[in-house]
Structures are given as structure tokens and as C-alpha cells.
mmCIF file of C-alpha atoms in Angstrom:
data_model
loop_
_atom_site.group_PDB
_atom_site.id
_atom_site.type_symbol
_atom_site.label_atom_id
_atom_site.label_comp_id
_atom_site.label_asym_id
_atom_site.label_seq_id
_atom_site.Cartn_x
_atom_site.Cartn_y
_atom_site.Cartn_z
ATOM 1 C CA LYS A 192 125.190 62.475 136.216
ATOM 2 C CA LYS A 193 123.506 65.205 134.180
ATOM 3 C CA THR A 194 120.611 62.887 133.318
ATOM 4 C CA GLY A 195 120.072 62.103 137.006
ATOM 5 C CA GLU A 196 119.969 65.808 137.812
ATOM 6 C CA ARG A 197 117.387 66.360 135.079
ATOM 7 C CA ILE A 198 115.279 63.469 136.375
ATOM 8 C CA ASN A 199 115.355 64.943 139.886
ATOM 9 C CA GLU A 200 114.063 68.206 138.394
ATOM 10 C CA GLN A 201 111.357 66.230 136.614
ATOM 11 C CA ILE A 202 110.262 64.648 139.891
ATOM 12 C CA GLY A 203 109.571 68.185 141.101
ATOM 13 C CA SER A 204 107.653 68.954 137.908
ATOM 14 C CA GLU A 205 105.505 65.846 138.272
ATOM 15 C CA PHE A 206 104.690 66.630 141.899
ATOM 16 C CA ALA A 207 104.005 70.277 140.995
ATOM 17 C CA ALA A 208 101.570 69.042 138.335
ATOM 18 C CA MET A 209 100.000 66.794 140.969
ATOM 19 C CA THR A 210 99.387 69.717 143.348
ATOM 20 C CA THR A 211 98.071 71.835 140.476
ATOM 21 C CA TYR A 212 95.558 69.143 139.597
ATOM 22 C CA TYR A 213 94.519 68.784 143.247
ATOM 23 C CA SER A 214 93.970 72.540 143.352
ATOM 24 C CA VAL A 215 92.004 72.407 140.106
ATOM 25 C CA ALA A 216 89.875 69.540 141.457
ATOM 26 C CA ALA A 217 89.137 71.581 144.586
ATOM 27 C CA TYR A 218 88.099 74.518 142.388
ATOM 28 C CA PHE A 219 85.678 72.303 140.481
ATOM 29 C CA ASP A 220 84.322 70.901 143.748
ATOM 30 C CA SER A 221 83.592 74.447 144.942
ATOM 31 C CA GLU A 222 81.834 75.144 141.633
ATOM 32 C CA GLY A 223 79.659 72.028 141.957
ATOM 33 C CA LEU A 224 81.205 70.432 138.871
ATOM 34 C CA ARG A 225 81.831 66.985 140.323
ATOM 35 C CA GLY A 226 82.598 65.327 136.979
ATOM 36 C CA PHE A 227 85.473 67.733 136.425
ATOM 37 C CA MET A 228 86.481 67.328 140.066
ATOM 38 C CA ASP A 229 86.737 63.537 139.750
ATOM 39 C CA TYR A 230 88.612 63.802 136.458
ATOM 40 C CA TYR A 231 91.262 66.135 137.895
ATOM 41 C CA TYR A 232 91.650 64.129 141.109
ATOM 42 C CA LYS A 233 92.429 61.186 138.833
ATOM 43 C CA GLN A 234 94.892 63.332 136.877
ATOM 44 C CA ALA A 235 96.595 64.344 140.147
ATOM 45 C CA GLU A 236 97.038 60.698 141.110
ATOM 46 C CA GLU A 237 98.562 59.954 137.690
ATOM 47 C CA GLU A 238 101.097 62.745 138.150
ATOM 48 C CA LYS A 239 101.939 61.393 141.592
ATOM 49 C CA ALA A 240 102.498 57.937 140.069
ATOM 50 C CA HIS A 241 104.777 59.474 137.430
ATOM 51 C CA GLY A 242 106.869 61.183 140.092
ATOM 52 C CA LEU A 243 107.152 57.930 142.005
ATOM 53 C CA LYS A 244 108.270 56.094 138.842
ATOM 54 C CA PHE A 245 111.095 58.583 138.424
ATOM 55 C CA ILE A 246 112.089 58.175 142.085
ATOM 56 C CA LYS A 247 112.105 54.373 141.786
ATOM 57 C CA PHE A 248 114.157 54.535 138.586
ATOM 58 C CA LEU A 249 116.836 56.692 140.190
ATOM 59 C CA ALA A 250 116.919 54.523 143.303
ATOM 60 C CA ASP A 251 117.181 51.329 141.228
ATOM 61 C CA ALA A 252 119.992 52.892 139.186
ATOM 62 C CA GLY A 253 121.871 53.817 142.346
ATOM 63 C CA ALA A 254 121.584 57.528 141.593
ATOM 64 C CA PRO A 255 120.825 60.093 144.307
ATOM 65 C CA VAL A 256 117.184 61.114 144.677
ATOM 66 C CA LYS A 257 116.842 64.810 145.445
ATOM 67 C CA ILE A 258 113.242 65.932 145.377
ATOM 68 C CA PRO A 259 113.208 69.675 144.745
ATOM 69 C CA GLN A 260 110.984 72.191 146.471
ATOM 70 C CA ILE A 261 107.547 72.282 144.916
ATOM 71 C CA PRO A 262 105.924 75.684 144.386
ATOM 72 C CA ALA A 263 102.426 76.315 145.673
ATOM 73 C CA PRO A 264 99.787 75.759 142.997
ATOM 74 C CA ARG A 265 97.364 78.350 141.751
ATOM 75 C CA TYR A 266 94.052 78.164 143.514
ATOM 76 C CA GLU A 267 92.033 80.974 141.967
ATOM 77 C CA PHE A 268 90.533 80.589 138.534
ATOM 78 C CA SER A 269 88.072 82.670 136.565
ATOM 79 C CA SER A 270 86.477 79.996 134.388
ATOM 80 C CA VAL A 271 86.397 76.369 133.360
ATOM 81 C CA LEU A 272 87.979 77.374 130.063
ATOM 82 C CA GLU A 273 90.919 78.948 131.900
ATOM 83 C CA VAL A 274 91.444 75.779 133.946
ATOM 84 C CA VAL A 275 91.348 73.312 131.065
ATOM 85 C CA THR A 276 93.638 75.578 129.031
ATOM 86 C CA LEU A 277 96.074 75.607 131.951
ATOM 87 C CA ALA A 278 95.921 71.799 132.108
ATOM 88 C CA LEU A 279 96.775 71.476 128.419
ATOM 89 C CA LYS A 280 99.671 73.937 128.697
ATOM 90 C CA ASN A 281 100.949 72.023 131.715
ATOM 91 C CA GLU A 282 100.900 68.719 129.821
ATOM 92 C CA GLU A 283 102.658 70.305 126.842
ATOM 93 C CA LYS A 284 105.328 71.703 129.187
ATOM 94 C CA VAL A 285 105.885 68.317 130.838
ATOM 95 C CA THR A 286 106.167 66.704 127.398
ATOM 96 C CA GLN A 287 108.898 69.152 126.385
ATOM 97 C CA GLN A 288 110.716 68.523 129.665
ATOM 98 C CA ILE A 289 110.704 64.774 129.052
ATOM 99 C CA TYR A 290 111.951 65.304 125.490
ATOM 100 C CA SER A 291 114.758 67.391 126.933
ATOM 101 C CA ILE A 292 115.709 64.655 129.399
ATOM 102 C CA MET A 293 115.729 62.200 126.495
ATOM 103 C CA ASP A 294 118.091 64.512 124.593
ATOM 104 C CA THR A 295 120.383 64.617 127.635
ATOM 105 C CA ALA A 296 120.292 60.830 127.980
ATOM 106 C CA ARG A 297 121.162 60.438 124.293
ATOM 107 C CA SER A 298 124.032 62.898 124.552
ATOM 108 C CA GLU A 299 125.393 60.865 127.484
ATOM 109 C CA ASN A 300 124.795 57.567 125.635
ATOM 110 C CA ASP A 301 122.571 56.508 128.552
ATOM 111 C CA LYS A 302 120.547 53.757 126.900
ATOM 112 C CA MET A 303 118.905 52.619 130.153
ATOM 113 C CA THR A 304 117.387 56.044 130.720
ATOM 114 C CA GLU A 305 116.360 56.297 127.063
ATOM 115 C CA GLN A 306 114.464 53.018 127.372
ATOM 116 C CA PHE A 307 112.841 54.164 130.611
ATOM 117 C CA LEU A 308 111.765 57.495 129.088
ATOM 118 C CA ASN A 309 110.062 55.836 126.116
ATOM 119 C CA TRP A 310 107.150 54.927 128.401
ATOM 120 C CA PHE A 311 106.786 58.563 129.452
ATOM 121 C CA ILE A 312 106.871 59.786 125.866
ATOM 122 C CA ARG A 313 103.988 57.459 124.976
ATOM 123 C CA GLU A 314 102.160 58.473 128.173
ATOM 124 C CA GLN A 315 102.514 62.167 127.333
ATOM 125 C CA LEU A 316 100.926 61.597 123.931
ATOM 126 C CA GLU A 317 97.876 60.286 125.784
ATOM 127 C CA GLU A 318 97.971 63.093 128.370
ATOM 128 C CA VAL A 319 98.211 65.897 125.806
ATOM 129 C CA SER A 320 95.550 64.320 123.622
ATOM 130 C CA SER A 321 93.163 63.951 126.555
ATOM 131 C CA ALA A 322 93.757 67.522 127.760
ATOM 132 C CA ASN A 323 93.237 68.796 124.217
ATOM 133 C CA ASP A 324 89.972 66.831 123.939
ATOM 134 C CA VAL A 325 88.663 68.344 127.189
ATOM 135 C CA LEU A 326 89.598 71.848 126.035
ATOM 136 C CA SER A 327 87.912 71.291 122.685
ATOM 137 C CA LEU A 328 84.727 70.032 124.329
ATOM 138 C CA VAL A 329 84.601 72.935 126.783
ATOM 139 C CA LYS A 330 84.964 75.382 123.879
ATOM 140 C CA LYS A 331 82.228 73.624 121.904
ATOM 141 C CA ALA A 332 79.865 73.513 124.899
ATOM 142 C CA GLY A 333 80.390 77.206 125.518
ATOM 143 C CA PRO A 334 80.265 79.295 128.680
ATOM 144 C CA GLY A 335 77.719 78.137 131.221
ATOM 145 C CA LYS A 336 77.291 74.730 129.603
ATOM 146 C CA GLU A 337 80.447 73.063 130.860
ATOM 147 C CA PHE A 338 78.310 70.654 132.871
ATOM 148 C CA LEU A 339 77.554 68.889 129.568
ATOM 149 C CA VAL A 340 81.241 67.988 129.221
ATOM 150 C CA GLN A 341 81.126 66.021 132.484
ATOM 151 C CA GLN A 342 79.399 63.084 130.798
ATOM 152 C CA TYR A 343 82.428 62.716 128.533
ATOM 153 C CA LEU A 344 84.833 62.931 131.482
ATOM 154 C CA LYS A 345 83.093 60.053 133.263
ATOM 155 C CA HIS A 346 83.850 57.775 130.306
ATOM 156 C CA ASP A 347 87.435 58.899 129.797
#
């Protein structure tokens, strides 16, 4: 029961991340940084897929699905560096949330959920690594040269 409640909370977190990434993509569109825009639209779709995986898991397990209210995303940003830093912090937060759900599943001896969460733990390694790479590249490029990073994002 507790694990199901935590997964419902995580569905909200995944969809909140999705709306954040859509907002970030819109910001980059308004700044004329289409490579960043495309990258974050893709990230938004990945978060949506994650939320749907959690929904399907609960439904398949016969547990109630209760999608929580999703807060409005930020839509004003001062720089590319601020945005990519926010993205990394968001991925780190989601990773910790998934670890916490895993801890709950283990405490309830819920092996099915543990097995299910292993995919997300591997996925979060990729997500955090990618976000960290983008942040590192933006820092190396420096202010006003973020457009150079877009070539990397097209190959990611």
C-alpha cells in the first residue's frame, strides 16, 4: 500500500518534470536556440513516458492510480546556464525519489516493485549523466556561446 502511494506521488513528479521541460523548450524557442529547444522537447516526452510506465505498472498490479495535482512550471529564466542547472537538479531530485520508493518497496518486501524500479534506476543514471554533460558544455562554452553546444545536443 505504501509503495503504491509513493508511486502515485512519483507519477506527479514525472509529469511535473514533463511540464518543466516543455516550459524550458518554449524558453529556448523564444531565444532562437532550436537545438536546445528540440533537446528539451525530447526530454519532456521521456518524462511523459516515465509517468505512463508508472501508471501502467500500478494498473497491472491492481493498485489504485491517483494522479496528483501538478504544479505550474517555471517559465521565466535568466540564462541558459540557469536552465541547464535546473534540469540537472531536477534529474538528481527524481533519482533520489526513485531511490526512496525502492527503499519503501524493500521495507515492504515488494519484490515486483523492486524489479520494476531497477529500470528507472538505470534510466536515471543516463538522465543525470546527460544533464551533467549539457551543464558542463554550457559552462565550457561560456556566456553568449551556448549556440555551440547545440551541435552536441543534436547527436545526443
